[in-house]
Tab-separated table of C-alpha atoms in Angstrom:
chain	number	residue	atom	x	y	z
A	1	MET	CA	9.874	21.360	-5.534
A	2	LEU	CA	6.787	19.896	-6.078
A	3	THR	CA	7.097	16.033	-6.930
A	4	LEU	CA	4.414	13.150	-7.941
A	5	GLY	CA	4.582	9.778	-6.174
A	6	ILE	CA	3.379	6.549	-7.769
A	7	VAL	CA	3.459	3.768	-5.250
A	8	ASN	CA	3.253	0.653	-6.203
A	9	THR	CA	0.648	-2.050	-4.657
A	10	TYR	CA	0.225	-4.480	-7.627
A	11	ASP	CA	3.043	-6.935	-7.659
A	12	LYS	CA	6.375	-6.566	-5.893
A	13	ILE	CA	8.167	-8.902	-7.649
A	14	LYS	CA	6.873	-9.256	-11.400
A	15	VAL	CA	6.659	-6.192	-13.652
A	16	LEU	CA	3.109	-5.964	-15.492
A	17	ASP	CA	2.321	-3.657	-17.980
A	18	ALA	CA	0.588	-1.670	-15.098
A	19	HIS	CA	3.876	-0.864	-13.875
A	20	TYR	CA	5.537	0.836	-17.058
A	21	ARG	CA	2.621	2.348	-18.305
A	22	ALA	CA	1.425	4.394	-15.307
A	23	ILE	CA	5.007	5.594	-15.760
A	24	ALA	CA	4.734	6.396	-19.079
A	25	ARG	CA	1.611	8.200	-18.158
A	26	ALA	CA	2.700	10.403	-15.598
A	27	ALA	CA	6.093	11.428	-17.216
A	28	PRO	CA	4.286	13.866	-19.456
A	29	ILE	CA	1.996	15.330	-17.155
A	30	CYS	CA	5.108	15.845	-14.795
A	31	TYR	CA	6.721	17.355	-17.080
A	32	ALA	CA	4.265	19.818	-18.389
A	33	TYR	CA	3.536	20.871	-15.252
A	34	GLY	CA	6.497	21.292	-13.389
A	35	PHE	CA	6.547	18.303	-11.062
A	36	SER	CA	9.156	15.499	-10.422
A	37	LEU	CA	8.178	11.854	-10.678
A	38	ALA	CA	8.694	9.676	-7.628
A	39	LEU	CA	8.637	6.107	-7.997
A	40	TYR	CA	7.700	3.734	-4.506
A	41	ASP	CA	7.879	-0.203	-4.358
A	42	PHE	CA	8.043	-1.102	-8.006
A	43	PRO	CA	9.662	-4.416	-8.889
A	44	PHE	CA	12.284	-3.114	-11.304
A	45	ASN	CA	15.081	-4.342	-10.379
A	46	MET	CA	17.618	-2.044	-12.461
A	47	ASP	CA	18.673	1.682	-11.999
A	48	ALA	CA	16.756	5.028	-13.080
A	49	ASP	CA	19.327	4.731	-16.576
A	50	GLU	CA	17.696	1.343	-17.484
A	51	LEU	CA	14.336	1.946	-16.565
A	52	VAL	CA	13.675	4.973	-18.398
A	53	GLU	CA	15.096	2.426	-21.604
A	54	PHE	CA	13.230	-0.325	-20.528
A	55	VAL	CA	9.872	2.071	-20.304
A	56	ALA	CA	10.704	3.713	-23.586
A	57	ASP	CA	11.410	0.368	-25.426
A	58	LYS	CA	7.902	-1.123	-23.787
A	59	THR	CA	5.453	1.522	-24.710
A	60	THR	CA	4.944	4.675	-27.380
A	61	ILE	CA	2.506	6.278	-24.787
A	62	GLY	CA	4.140	10.017	-24.472
A	63	GLU	CA	6.298	10.042	-27.251
A	64	SER	CA	8.033	6.753	-26.564
A	65	GLY	CA	9.659	7.685	-22.965
A	66	LYS	CA	10.306	11.108	-24.295
A	67	TYR	CA	9.230	13.116	-21.280
A	68	LEU	CA	10.525	10.252	-18.922
A	69	LYS	CA	14.017	10.436	-20.635
A	70	LEU	CA	13.481	14.367	-20.499
A	71	LEU	CA	12.976	13.775	-16.463
A	72	HIS	CA	15.624	11.703	-15.563
A	73	GLU	CA	17.707	13.897	-17.668
A	74	LYS	CA	16.904	17.033	-15.132
A	75	LYS	CA	17.592	14.985	-12.639
A	76	HIS	CA	13.577	15.124	-12.111
A	77	LEU	CA	13.217	10.840	-11.815
A	78	PHE	CA	13.769	9.090	-8.653
A	79	VAL	CA	12.974	5.453	-7.842
A	80	PHE	CA	13.227	4.059	-3.759
A	81	ASP	CA	11.811	1.522	-1.890
A	82	LEU	CA	8.650	2.022	0.019
A	83	PRO	CA	10.321	3.942	3.235
A	84	LYS	CA	9.180	2.683	6.360
A	85	LYS	CA	9.285	5.650	8.825
A	86	GLY	CA	8.842	8.728	6.694
A	87	PHE	CA	9.624	10.313	3.184
A	88	GLN	CA	12.576	12.058	1.761
A	89	PRO	CA	12.672	15.424	3.235
A	90	GLN	CA	14.012	17.327	0.172
A	91	PHE	CA	10.518	16.604	-1.323
A	92	GLY	CA	8.433	18.607	1.457
A	93	SER	CA	5.114	17.734	2.913
A	94	VAL	CA	3.680	14.517	1.973
A	95	VAL	CA	0.107	14.798	0.674
A	96	VAL	CA	-1.966	11.582	0.079
A	97	THR	CA	-4.857	11.729	-2.204
A	98	THR	CA	-7.721	10.012	-1.605
A	99	SER	CA	-11.184	10.229	-2.078
A	100	LYS	CA	-11.889	9.739	2.193
A	101	PRO	CA	-9.800	12.193	3.500
A	102	GLU	CA	-9.337	12.403	7.487
A	103	LYS	CA	-11.100	15.796	8.277
A	104	LYS	CA	-8.093	17.258	10.695
A	105	PHE	CA	-5.847	16.534	7.647
A	106	SER	CA	-8.102	17.646	4.806
A	107	ILE	CA	-6.809	20.029	2.509
A	108	THR	CA	-8.542	21.605	-0.670
A	109	PRO	CA	-7.270	21.636	-3.812
A	110	GLU	CA	-7.718	25.627	-3.763
A	111	THR	CA	-5.752	25.758	-0.551
A	112	PHE	CA	-3.015	23.467	-1.911
A	113	ALA	CA	-2.719	25.998	-4.808
A	114	ASP	CA	-2.047	29.020	-2.460
A	115	GLU	CA	0.399	26.352	-0.718
A	116	ILE	CA	2.500	26.172	-3.546
A	117	MET	CA	2.469	29.767	-4.304
A	118	ASN	CA	3.799	30.507	-1.149
A	119	ASN	CA	6.649	28.214	-2.540
A	120	LYS	CA	6.011	25.305	-0.330
A	121	SER	CA	7.579	21.878	-1.535
A	122	PHE	CA	5.275	18.910	-1.529
A	123	LEU	CA	5.108	14.861	-2.266
A	124	VAL	CA	1.811	14.120	-3.688
A	125	LEU	CA	1.116	10.272	-3.190
A	126	VAL	CA	-1.048	8.178	-5.584
A	127	GLY	CA	-1.434	4.604	-5.059
A	128	LEU	CA	-1.065	2.164	-8.082
A	129	GLY	CA	-3.454	-0.816	-7.645
A	130	ARG	CA	-6.784	-1.765	-7.084
A	131	LYS	CA	-6.228	-1.008	-3.075
A	132	GLY	CA	-4.729	2.694	-3.498
A	133	LEU	CA	-2.390	3.646	-0.881
A	134	PRO	CA	-1.383	1.769	2.023
A	135	LYS	CA	-3.857	3.120	4.962
A	136	ASP	CA	-0.225	3.404	6.918
A	137	LEU	CA	1.073	6.158	4.465
A	138	PHE	CA	-1.572	8.230	5.688
A	139	SER	CA	-0.609	8.716	9.204
A	140	LEU	CA	3.165	10.023	7.409
A	141	ALA	CA	1.080	12.819	5.761
A	142	ARG	CA	0.558	16.008	6.625
A	143	TYR	CA	-2.528	16.544	4.293
A	144	HIS	CA	-5.188	14.517	2.576
A	145	LEU	CA	-6.401	15.525	-0.676
A	146	ASP	CA	-9.295	15.062	-2.471
A	147	ILE	CA	-8.941	16.390	-5.766
A	148	THR	CA	-12.718	16.157	-6.761
A	149	SER	CA	-13.727	17.976	-3.392
A	150	GLN	CA	-16.879	15.743	-3.842
A	151	GLY	CA	-15.506	12.052	-2.417
A	152	VAL	CA	-15.103	10.640	-5.851
A	153	SER	CA	-12.624	8.007	-6.177
A	154	LEU	CA	-10.190	8.187	-9.353
A	155	GLU	CA	-8.844	5.386	-11.079
A	156	THR	CA	-5.248	5.656	-10.946
A	157	CYS	CA	-4.277	6.975	-14.155
A	158	THR	CA	-7.044	9.907	-14.018
A	159	ALA	CA	-5.474	11.067	-10.427
A	160	ILE	CA	-2.295	11.331	-12.027
A	161	GLY	CA	-3.887	13.292	-15.036
A	162	CYS	CA	-6.071	15.654	-12.872
A	163	ILE	CA	-4.462	16.328	-9.977
A	164	PRO	CA	-1.505	17.686	-11.470
A	165	SER	CA	-3.784	19.741	-14.072
A	166	TYR	CA	-6.404	20.568	-11.705
A	167	VAL	CA	-4.080	22.293	-9.078
A	168	MET	CA	-1.435	24.221	-11.655
A	169	GLY	CA	-4.248	25.744	-13.223
A	170	ILE	CA	-5.740	27.164	-10.374
A	171	VAL	CA	-2.206	28.112	-9.676
A	172	ARG	CA	-1.474	29.622	-12.879
A	173	THR	CA	-5.379	31.327	-12.843
A	174	LYS	CA	-4.440	32.960	-9.266
A	175	SER	CA	-0.929	34.099	-10.246
A	176	SER	CA	-2.114	35.926	-13.532
A	177	LEU	CA	-4.992	37.578	-11.192
A	178	LYS	CA	-2.188	39.535	-9.134
């Protein structure tokens, strides 16, 4: 199982445009590349059904929530508070995305693709907000992934699009060569 986890680091009380737009942008990417979508620490006081309808009503992105609805129908949409001690084990190994990976935890996109091809499960975390992922999450991660392999910091929605497409492009290329 591959899951893209978006961690809200914006306002934890007030719903902002950035919240529902990021969800609407992530849904078609997750759907297209076979990822589930997990949302952490978002300020929505609603269940997943209500959240899907709320996002669909607020945006035309992702064909007005079509892909978010499809993820939800297929039980590939999850909404959680940010865990204090560890992420849900059913998602597999935690991968934090960063332009500054610690060397001992660093994984290249190519090696990450190899792990995916070996049917390993991963939760890939992306921070939504100016500060990126909270540093305390790094200690909960097995891997640190710099998708650019060059230390280039990406804006959240750019990373949301880039990570699944690039990694799954590598997976598909390697699979076709076998």
